[in-house]
PDB file of C-alpha atoms in Angstrom:
ATOM      1  CA  ALA A   1      49.450  56.829  21.829  1.00  0.00           C
ATOM      2  CA  GLY A   2      51.396  56.446  18.845  1.00  0.00           C
ATOM      3  CA  GLY A   3      51.218  53.081  17.024  1.00  0.00           C
ATOM      4  CA  LYS A   4      49.139  51.235  14.457  1.00  0.00           C
ATOM      5  CA  LEU A   5      45.902  50.105  15.508  1.00  0.00           C
ATOM      6  CA  ASP A   6      45.756  45.972  15.603  1.00  0.00           C
ATOM      7  CA  VAL A   7      42.660  45.116  13.101  1.00  0.00           C
ATOM      8  CA  LYS A   8      43.176  40.960  12.936  1.00  0.00           C
ATOM      9  CA  ARG A   9      40.259  40.431  15.379  1.00  0.00           C
ATOM     10  CA  ALA A  10      38.152  43.727  13.308  1.00  0.00           C
ATOM     11  CA  GLU A  11      35.350  40.956  11.951  1.00  0.00           C
ATOM     12  CA  ARG A  12      35.518  38.868  14.928  1.00  0.00           C
ATOM     13  CA  SER A  13      31.786  38.267  15.412  1.00  0.00           C
ATOM     14  CA  VAL A  14      31.122  39.675  19.137  1.00  0.00           C
ATOM     15  CA  TRP A  15      27.450  40.222  21.246  1.00  0.00           C
ATOM     16  CA  LEU A  16      26.448  43.847  22.543  1.00  0.00           C
ATOM     17  CA  VAL A  17      24.967  42.956  25.615  1.00  0.00           C
ATOM     18  CA  LYS A  18      22.737  44.867  27.805  1.00  0.00           C
ATOM     19  CA  VAL A  19      22.793  43.751  31.593  1.00  0.00           C
ATOM     20  CA  PRO A  20      21.042  44.773  34.951  1.00  0.00           C
ATOM     21  CA  ALA A  21      23.472  47.255  37.018  1.00  0.00           C
ATOM     22  CA  PHE A  22      23.691  44.385  39.922  1.00  0.00           C
ATOM     23  CA  VAL A  23      24.847  41.860  37.534  1.00  0.00           C
ATOM     24  CA  LYS A  24      27.421  44.074  36.081  1.00  0.00           C
ATOM     25  CA  LYS A  25      28.845  44.807  39.982  1.00  0.00           C
ATOM     26  CA  ALA A  26      28.902  40.539  40.456  1.00  0.00           C
ATOM     27  CA  TRP A  27      30.936  40.543  37.742  1.00  0.00           C
ATOM     28  CA  THR A  28      33.040  42.763  38.276  1.00  0.00           C
ATOM     29  CA  ASP A  29      33.620  41.948  41.878  1.00  0.00           C
ATOM     30  CA  ALA A  30      34.756  38.409  41.016  1.00  0.00           C
ATOM     31  CA  VAL A  31      36.748  39.744  38.201  1.00  0.00           C
ATOM     32  CA  GLU A  32      38.640  41.629  41.164  1.00  0.00           C
ATOM     33  CA  LYS A  33      38.278  38.924  43.821  1.00  0.00           C
ATOM     34  CA  ASP A  34      40.134  36.876  41.542  1.00  0.00           C
ATOM     35  CA  GLN A  35      42.866  39.192  40.810  1.00  0.00           C
ATOM     36  CA  ALA A  36      43.364  39.663  44.527  1.00  0.00           C
ATOM     37  CA  ALA A  37      44.023  35.939  44.815  1.00  0.00           C
ATOM     38  CA  GLY A  38      46.391  36.296  41.698  1.00  0.00           C
ATOM     39  CA  GLN A  39      44.439  33.303  39.952  1.00  0.00           C
ATOM     40  CA  THR A  40      43.131  34.913  36.940  1.00  0.00           C
ATOM     41  CA  GLY A  41      43.990  33.616  33.560  1.00  0.00           C
ATOM     42  CA  SER A  42      44.126  34.422  29.745  1.00  0.00           C
ATOM     43  CA  THR A  43      40.913  33.922  29.782  1.00  0.00           C
ATOM     44  CA  GLY A  44      39.319  35.743  33.294  1.00  0.00           C
ATOM     45  CA  PRO A  45      37.221  33.824  36.045  1.00  0.00           C
ATOM     46  CA  THR A  46      34.149  31.419  35.667  1.00  0.00           C
ATOM     47  CA  ILE A  47      31.061  33.972  36.414  1.00  0.00           C
ATOM     48  CA  GLY A  48      28.353  31.391  34.931  1.00  0.00           C
ATOM     49  CA  THR A  49      26.820  29.614  31.578  1.00  0.00           C
ATOM     50  CA  LEU A  50      25.566  30.733  29.327  1.00  0.00           C
ATOM     51  CA  CYS A  51      23.128  28.389  27.389  1.00  0.00           C
ATOM     52  CA  LEU A  52      21.649  28.406  23.535  1.00  0.00           C
ATOM     53  CA  SER A  53      18.594  26.614  22.279  1.00  0.00           C
ATOM     54  CA  PHE A  54      18.130  25.461  18.934  1.00  0.00           C
ATOM     55  CA  ASP A  55      15.074  24.511  17.036  1.00  0.00           C
ATOM     56  CA  PRO A  56      15.510  21.910  14.132  1.00  0.00           C
ATOM     57  CA  THR A  57      12.176  22.574  12.627  1.00  0.00           C
ATOM     58  CA  ALA A  58      12.877  26.249  12.744  1.00  0.00           C
ATOM     59  CA  GLN A  59      12.948  28.449   9.019  1.00  0.00           C
ATOM     60  CA  SER A  60      16.393  29.251   8.337  1.00  0.00           C
ATOM     61  CA  GLY A  61      18.466  32.510   9.974  1.00  0.00           C
ATOM     62  CA  THR A  62      16.062  31.864  12.786  1.00  0.00           C
ATOM     63  CA  LEU A  63      17.775  33.518  16.100  1.00  0.00           C
ATOM     64  CA  PRO A  64      18.660  30.983  19.186  1.00  0.00           C
ATOM     65  CA  HIS A  65      16.536  30.418  22.814  1.00  0.00           C
ATOM     66  CA  ALA A  66      19.162  31.933  24.574  1.00  0.00           C
ATOM     67  CA  THR A  67      19.207  31.434  28.777  1.00  0.00           C
ATOM     68  CA  MET A  68      22.430  32.381  31.505  1.00  0.00           C
ATOM     69  CA  GLN A  69      23.051  30.918  34.573  1.00  0.00           C
ATOM     70  CA  LEU A  70      25.174  33.116  37.106  1.00  0.00           C
ATOM     71  CA  ASP A  71      27.350  30.532  39.469  1.00  0.00           C
ATOM     72  CA  PRO A  72      26.129  30.800  43.142  1.00  0.00           C
ATOM     73  CA  THR A  73      28.729  33.120  44.789  1.00  0.00           C
ATOM     74  CA  GLU A  74      28.445  34.275  48.722  1.00  0.00           C
ATOM     75  CA  ASP A  75      26.705  37.068  48.078  1.00  0.00           C
ATOM     76  CA  ALA A  76      23.217  34.791  47.299  1.00  0.00           C
ATOM     77  CA  SER A  77      20.918  38.257  46.646  1.00  0.00           C
ATOM     78  CA  ILE A  78      21.013  38.720  43.369  1.00  0.00           C
ATOM     79  CA  PRO A  79      18.822  35.882  40.563  1.00  0.00           C
ATOM     80  CA  LEU A  80      21.032  33.589  38.962  1.00  0.00           C
ATOM     81  CA  ALA A  81      18.307  32.650  36.258  1.00  0.00           C
ATOM     82  CA  TYR A  82      18.436  35.468  33.582  1.00  0.00           C
ATOM     83  CA  ASP A  83      16.637  35.393  30.000  1.00  0.00           C
ATOM     84  CA  MET A  84      18.236  36.777  26.699  1.00  0.00           C
ATOM     85  CA  THR A  85      16.514  38.115  23.979  1.00  0.00           C
ATOM     86  CA  PHE A  86      17.828  39.339  21.020  1.00  0.00           C
ATOM     87  CA  GLN A  87      17.305  43.090  20.038  1.00  0.00           C
ATOM     88  CA  GLU A  88      15.755  43.308  16.164  1.00  0.00           C
ATOM     89  CA  GLU A  89      17.975  47.007  15.104  1.00  0.00           C
ATOM     90  CA  VAL A  90      21.961  46.044  15.623  1.00  0.00           C
ATOM     91  CA  PRO A  91      24.263  49.262  15.749  1.00  0.00           C
ATOM     92  CA  ALA A  92      27.149  49.492  14.074  1.00  0.00           C
ATOM     93  CA  MET A  93      29.640  49.108  16.408  1.00  0.00           C
ATOM     94  CA  HIS A  94      33.276  47.548  16.425  1.00  0.00           C
ATOM     95  CA  VAL A  95      34.713  47.142  20.341  1.00  0.00           C
ATOM     96  CA  PHE A  96      38.338  47.875  20.638  1.00  0.00           C
ATOM     97  CA  SER A  97      40.599  47.348  23.452  1.00  0.00           C
ATOM     98  CA  LYS A  98      43.726  49.622  25.011  1.00  0.00           C
ATOM     99  CA  ASP A  99      46.354  47.798  26.881  1.00  0.00           C
ATOM    100  CA  GLU A 100      48.001  49.351  29.295  1.00  0.00           C
ATOM    101  CA  TYR A 101      50.858  47.431  29.927  1.00  0.00           C
ATOM    102  CA  ALA A 102      51.718  47.028  26.412  1.00  0.00           C
ATOM    103  CA  GLY A 103      52.144  51.374  26.392  1.00  0.00           C
ATOM    104  CA  GLY A 104      48.580  51.499  25.947  1.00  0.00           C
ATOM    105  CA  LYS A 105      48.757  49.826  22.488  1.00  0.00           C
ATOM    106  CA  MET A 106      45.101  50.141  20.574  1.00  0.00           C
ATOM    107  CA  ALA A 107      43.216  46.343  19.083  1.00  0.00           C
ATOM    108  CA  MET A 108      40.053  45.830  17.057  1.00  0.00           C
ATOM    109  CA  GLU A 109      38.026  43.158  19.015  1.00  0.00           C
ATOM    110  CA  GLY A 110      35.713  42.497  16.555  1.00  0.00           C
ATOM    111  CA  LYS A 111      32.312  43.767  15.024  1.00  0.00           C
ATOM    112  CA  VAL A 112      28.845  43.672  17.164  1.00  0.00           C
ATOM    113  CA  GLU A 113      26.219  41.265  15.566  1.00  0.00           C
ATOM    114  CA  TYR A 114      23.646  40.816  18.084  1.00  0.00           C
ATOM    115  CA  LYS A 115      22.614  42.915  21.144  1.00  0.00           C
ATOM    116  CA  LEU A 116      20.928  41.340  23.911  1.00  0.00           C
ATOM    117  CA  ASP A 117      19.100  42.927  26.734  1.00  0.00           C
ATOM    118  CA  VAL A 118      19.011  40.197  30.335  1.00  0.00           C
ATOM    119  CA  LYS A 119      16.131  40.187  32.612  1.00  0.00           C
ATOM    120  CA  PRO A 120      15.867  37.905  35.306  1.00  0.00           C
ATOM    121  CA  THR A 121      13.941  34.565  34.300  1.00  0.00           C
ATOM    122  CA  SER A 122      10.882  35.085  36.886  1.00  0.00           C
ATOM    123  CA  MET A 123       9.865  38.428  38.126  1.00  0.00           C
ATOM    124  CA  ASN A 124       8.949  36.044  41.305  1.00  0.00           C
ATOM    125  CA  ASP A 125      11.832  35.126  42.574  1.00  0.00           C
ATOM    126  CA  GLU A 126      12.685  35.716  46.246  1.00  0.00           C
ATOM    127  CA  ALA A 127      16.519  37.390  45.963  1.00  0.00           C
ATOM    128  CA  TYR A 128      14.358  39.609  42.816  1.00  0.00           C
ATOM    129  CA  ASN A 129      11.424  40.642  45.278  1.00  0.00           C
ATOM    130  CA  ASN A 130      14.219  41.242  47.665  1.00  0.00           C
ATOM    131  CA  LEU A 131      16.651  43.479  45.447  1.00  0.00           C
ATOM    132  CA  SER A 132      13.506  45.032  44.264  1.00  0.00           C
ATOM    133  CA  LYS A 133      12.757  46.271  47.855  1.00  0.00           C
ATOM    134  CA  ARG A 134      15.914  47.021  48.760  1.00  0.00           C
ATOM    135  CA  ARG A 135      16.841  49.975  45.624  1.00  0.00           C
ATOM    136  CA  ILE A 136      12.825  50.845  45.673  1.00  0.00           C
ATOM    137  CA  ASN A 137      13.540  52.175  49.813  1.00  0.00           C
ATOM    138  CA  GLU A 138      16.657  53.375  48.987  1.00  0.00           C
ATOM    139  CA  ALA A 139      15.026  55.746  46.098  1.00  0.00           C
ATOM    140  CA  ASN A 140      12.703  56.379  48.501  1.00  0.00           C
ATOM    141  CA  LYS A 141      15.005  58.028  50.986  1.00  0.00           C
ATOM    142  CA  LYS A 142      15.277  61.775  51.377  1.00  0.00           C
ATOM    143  CA  MET A 143      18.161  63.389  50.744  1.00  0.00           C
ATOM    144  CA  ARG A 144      18.101  66.104  53.131  1.00  0.00           C
ATOM    145  CA  VAL A 145      20.858  67.546  55.114  1.00  0.00           C
ATOM    146  CA  VAL A 146      20.702  69.873  58.136  1.00  0.00           C
ATOM    147  CA  GLN A 147      23.169  72.854  57.769  1.00  0.00           C
ATOM    148  CA  THR A 148      23.483  75.402  60.216  1.00  0.00           C
ATOM    149  CA  LEU A 149      24.002  78.702  59.226  1.00  0.00           C
ATOM    150  CA  SER A 150      26.233  81.572  61.082  1.00  0.00           C
ATOM    151  CA  ASP A 151      24.207  84.590  62.461  1.00  0.00           C
ATOM    152  CA  LYS A 152      24.782  86.961  59.833  1.00  0.00           C
ATOM    153  CA  LYS A 153      23.936  83.838  56.462  1.00  0.00           C
ATOM    154  CA  ALA A 154      20.229  83.188  58.813  1.00  0.00           C
ATOM    155  CA  ARG A 155      19.891  87.093  59.324  1.00  0.00           C
ATOM    156  CA  GLY A 156      19.686  88.224  55.076  1.00  0.00           C
ATOM    157  CA  ALA A 157      17.794  84.265  54.849  1.00  0.00           C
ATOM    158  CA  MET A 158      15.206  85.530  57.410  1.00  0.00           C
ATOM    159  CA  LEU A 159      15.251  88.908  55.967  1.00  0.00           C
ATOM    160  CA  ARG A 160      14.790  87.620  51.939  1.00  0.00           C
ATOM    161  CA  PRO A 161      11.774  88.786  50.322  1.00  0.00           C
ATOM    162  CA  LEU A 162       9.239  86.816  49.341  1.00  0.00           C
ATOM    163  CA  PRO A 163       7.626  86.245  45.836  1.00  0.00           C
ATOM    164  CA  VAL A 164       4.080  88.051  45.824  1.00  0.00           C
ATOM    165  CA  ALA A 165       1.652  87.437  42.402  1.00  0.00           C
ATOM    166  CA  ALA A 166       1.999  90.397  39.989  1.00  0.00           C
ATOM    167  CA  SER A 167      -2.244  91.758  40.954  1.00  0.00           C
ATOM    168  CA  GLY A 168      -0.878  91.538  44.658  1.00  0.00           C
ATOM    169  CA  LYS A 169      -3.479  89.804  46.090  1.00  0.00           C
ATOM    170  CA  GLY A 170      -4.393  86.597  46.560  1.00  0.00           C
ATOM    171  CA  PHE A 171      -0.438  84.744  46.164  1.00  0.00           C
ATOM    172  CA  LEU A 172       0.317  84.684  50.164  1.00  0.00           C
ATOM    173  CA  SER A 173      -3.208  83.828  51.712  1.00  0.00           C
ATOM    174  CA  GLY A 174      -3.887  81.060  48.882  1.00  0.00           C
ATOM    175  CA  ARG A 175      -6.463  82.066  47.228  1.00  0.00           C
ATOM    176  CA  GLY A 176      -5.699  82.656  42.981  1.00  0.00           C
ATOM    177  CA  GLY A 177      -3.039  82.922  41.662  1.00  0.00           C
ATOM    178  CA  ARG A 178      -0.987  79.389  40.672  1.00  0.00           C
ATOM    179  CA  GLN A 179       0.348  77.855  43.605  1.00  0.00           C
ATOM    180  CA  PRO A 180       3.756  75.701  42.871  1.00  0.00           C
ATOM    181  CA  GLU A 181       3.686  71.944  42.351  1.00  0.00           C
ATOM    182  CA  GLU A 182       5.359  70.377  44.518  1.00  0.00           C
ATOM    183  CA  ARG A 183       8.712  68.099  43.637  1.00  0.00           C
ATOM    184  CA  ARG A 184       8.717  64.827  43.581  1.00  0.00           C
ATOM    185  CA  ALA A 185      11.454  62.551  44.157  1.00  0.00           C
ATOM    186  CA  ARG A 186      13.403  61.077  40.912  1.00  0.00           C
ATOM    187  CA  MET A 187      13.826  57.101  41.227  1.00  0.00           C
ATOM    188  CA  GLU A 188      16.824  55.736  39.637  1.00  0.00           C
ATOM    189  CA  LYS A 189      15.622  53.960  36.819  1.00  0.00           C
ATOM    190  CA  GLU A 190      16.348  49.961  37.687  1.00  0.00           C
ATOM    191  CA  ALA A 191      14.331  51.301  40.493  1.00  0.00           C
ATOM    192  CA  LEU A 192      11.544  52.653  38.647  1.00  0.00           C
ATOM    193  CA  GLN A 193      11.407  50.109  35.875  1.00  0.00           C
ATOM    194  CA  ASP A 194      11.061  46.972  39.204  1.00  0.00           C
ATOM    195  CA  ARG A 195       8.297  49.448  40.188  1.00  0.00           C
ATOM    196  CA  ILE A 196       6.192  49.509  36.873  1.00  0.00           C
ATOM    197  CA  PHE A 197       6.307  45.694  36.042  1.00  0.00           C
ATOM    198  CA  LYS A 198       5.105  44.652  39.437  1.00  0.00           C
ATOM    199  CA  LEU A 199       2.391  47.647  38.602  1.00  0.00           C
ATOM    200  CA  PHE A 200       1.814  45.290  34.936  1.00  0.00           C
ATOM    201  CA  GLU A 201       1.473  42.275  37.294  1.00  0.00           C
ATOM    202  CA  LYS A 202      -1.941  44.074  38.569  1.00  0.00           C
ATOM    203  CA  GLN A 203      -3.137  44.485  35.464  1.00  0.00           C
ATOM    204  CA  SER A 204      -1.743  44.343  31.766  1.00  0.00           C
ATOM    205  CA  TYR A 205      -3.155  47.526  30.705  1.00  0.00           C
ATOM    206  CA  TRP A 206      -2.981  51.389  32.378  1.00  0.00           C
ATOM    207  CA  THR A 207      -2.928  55.092  31.749  1.00  0.00           C
ATOM    208  CA  PHE A 208      -0.680  57.229  32.087  1.00  0.00           C
ATOM    209  CA  LYS A 209      -1.745  59.555  34.530  1.00  0.00           C
ATOM    210  CA  GLN A 210      -2.740  56.046  36.823  1.00  0.00           C
ATOM    211  CA  LEU A 211       1.033  54.887  36.615  1.00  0.00           C
ATOM    212  CA  LEU A 212       1.791  58.733  37.848  1.00  0.00           C
ATOM    213  CA  ALA A 213      -0.240  58.737  40.799  1.00  0.00           C
ATOM    214  CA  GLU A 214       1.177  54.822  41.391  1.00  0.00           C
ATOM    215  CA  THR A 215       4.660  55.563  41.439  1.00  0.00           C
ATOM    216  CA  ASN A 216       4.331  59.476  42.110  1.00  0.00           C
ATOM    217  CA  GLN A 217       7.629  60.048  40.023  1.00  0.00           C
ATOM    218  CA  PRO A 218       7.858  63.469  37.802  1.00  0.00           C
ATOM    219  CA  ALA A 219       5.953  63.211  34.434  1.00  0.00           C
ATOM    220  CA  VAL A 220       9.241  63.768  31.851  1.00  0.00           C
ATOM    221  CA  TRP A 221      11.065  60.882  33.734  1.00  0.00           C
ATOM    222  CA  LEU A 222       8.284  57.973  33.770  1.00  0.00           C
ATOM    223  CA  LYS A 223       7.259  58.326  30.272  1.00  0.00           C
ATOM    224  CA  GLU A 224      11.397  58.411  29.119  1.00  0.00           C
ATOM    225  CA  VAL A 225      11.413  54.839  31.328  1.00  0.00           C
ATOM    226  CA  LEU A 226       8.247  54.122  29.911  1.00  0.00           C
ATOM    227  CA  GLN A 227       9.292  54.289  26.771  1.00  0.00           C
ATOM    228  CA  ASP A 228      12.195  52.394  27.404  1.00  0.00           C
ATOM    229  CA  VAL A 229      10.304  48.544  28.578  1.00  0.00           C
ATOM    230  CA  CYS A 230       6.560  49.808  27.698  1.00  0.00           C
ATOM    231  CA  ARG A 231       4.600  50.929  24.511  1.00  0.00           C
ATOM    232  CA  PHE A 232       1.604  53.090  24.027  1.00  0.00           C
ATOM    233  CA  ASN A 233      -1.725  52.117  22.109  1.00  0.00           C
ATOM    234  CA  LYS A 234      -2.982  55.054  20.158  1.00  0.00           C
ATOM    235  CA  ARG A 235      -6.140  52.777  18.832  1.00  0.00           C
ATOM    236  CA  GLY A 236      -8.145  50.078  19.512  1.00  0.00           C
ATOM    237  CA  PRO A 237      -9.866  48.768  22.754  1.00  0.00           C
ATOM    238  CA  ASN A 238      -6.895  49.939  24.820  1.00  0.00           C
ATOM    239  CA  ALA A 239      -6.433  53.461  23.175  1.00  0.00           C
ATOM    240  CA  ASP A 240      -4.471  55.667  25.136  1.00  0.00           C
ATOM    241  CA  LYS A 241      -3.395  52.945  27.804  1.00  0.00           C
ATOM    242  CA  TRP A 242       0.475  51.600  28.073  1.00  0.00           C
ATOM    243  CA  GLU A 243       1.235  48.190  27.704  1.00  0.00           C
ATOM    244  CA  VAL A 244       4.638  46.427  28.901  1.00  0.00           C
ATOM    245  CA  LYS A 245       6.525  44.833  25.259  1.00  0.00           C
ATOM    246  CA  PRO A 246       6.579  41.401  24.131  1.00  0.00           C
ATOM    247  CA  GLU A 247       9.862  40.987  24.898  1.00  0.00           C
ATOM    248  CA  TYR A 248       9.164  41.616  28.711  1.00  0.00           C
ATOM    249  CA  LYS A 249       5.812  40.081  28.976  1.00  0.00           C
ATOM    250  CA  HIS A 250       7.485  36.174  29.479  1.00  0.00           C
ATOM    251  CA  ALA A 251       9.043  37.477  32.581  1.00  0.00           C
ATOM    252  CA  ALA A 252       5.737  38.024  34.344  1.00  0.00           C
ATOM    253  CA  PRO A 253       2.187  36.804  34.450  1.00  0.00           C
ATOM    254  CA  VAL A 254      -0.373  38.054  31.972  1.00  0.00           C
ATOM    255  CA  PHE A 255      -3.033  39.755  33.339  1.00  0.00           C
ATOM    256  CA  GLY A 256      -6.255  41.145  32.061  1.00  0.00           C
ATOM    257  CA  GLU A 257      -7.924  44.173  32.376  1.00  0.00           C
ATOM    258  CA  ALA A 258      -9.687  43.501  35.873  1.00  0.00           C
ATOM    259  CA  GLY A 259      -6.588  41.883  37.336  1.00  0.00           C
ATOM    260  CA  GLU A 260      -7.885  38.300  37.009  1.00  0.00           C
ATOM    261  CA  GLU A 261      -5.058  35.759  34.765  1.00  0.00           C
ATOM    262  CA  GLU A 262      -5.421  34.693  31.384  1.00  0.00           C
ATOM    263  CA  GLN A 263      -5.826  31.246  30.531  1.00  0.00           C
ATOM    264  CA  GLY A 264      -3.806  30.019  27.667  1.00  0.00           C
ATOM    265  CA  ASN A 265      -0.491  32.232  27.084  1.00  0.00           C
ATOM    266  CA  LYS A 266       2.077  30.536  26.821  1.00  0.00           C
ATOM    267  CA  LYS A 267       5.963  31.736  26.611  1.00  0.00           C
ATOM    268  CA  PRO A 268       7.024  33.553  23.903  1.00  0.00           C
ATOM    269  CA  LYS A 269       9.368  31.651  21.938  1.00  0.00           C
ATOM    270  CA  LEU A 270      12.781  33.688  19.844  1.00  0.00           C
TER     271      LEU A 270
END
């Protein structure tokens, strides 16, 4: 659309917050419900409370401890308490808006100053556990469709030749030759993260081979998700094993190698 870009708020500080999909859905539903009732004001509906805790004894520039408490709704299937973790790397980004009611007028709303990740405060929360179970069950459902073929298509499918090894021996009988691997159903990212966190509640360190067997996921997809929430130890007593990143450890109990809860571990401060 034509017109000038409004940059009056270009240097305003804004936060880039990554929230779970179920939190985003709850927020979207609250806004839509408010709009349907004709109650939305210029600031939108109230959906929760953000709390920042400052340590007066901390050094200058120390970030506060951030938490979020959602307001109870009719849908009580999601957790209400969340921890917000400040990330060290902040992308150089600005936030833009487009007003469809003003001919598509564009405005720069601010500059990203902080980037935060949002996770439930307790992994043992009943609502979170029920939500995790539902997502894992949905991800494990076989999405197969039975299709009836016409006589012509059916005859063509039955006459299609099977692949034969170059030697012509052993492939069809099962002796020799490389057998195709069973294709593994890929879980949704958040469902797989839930499964990974549950495994690390049992023990603190896992090899990739163990995680592959426990999750039954494609190796490339599992490694991609692991890199988001875990780190790989290249040396030391736990070399060649994965562990949960420090910023996620405070959300669940910390366990030793044998699965027993370690003593003296405290929730880290930001």
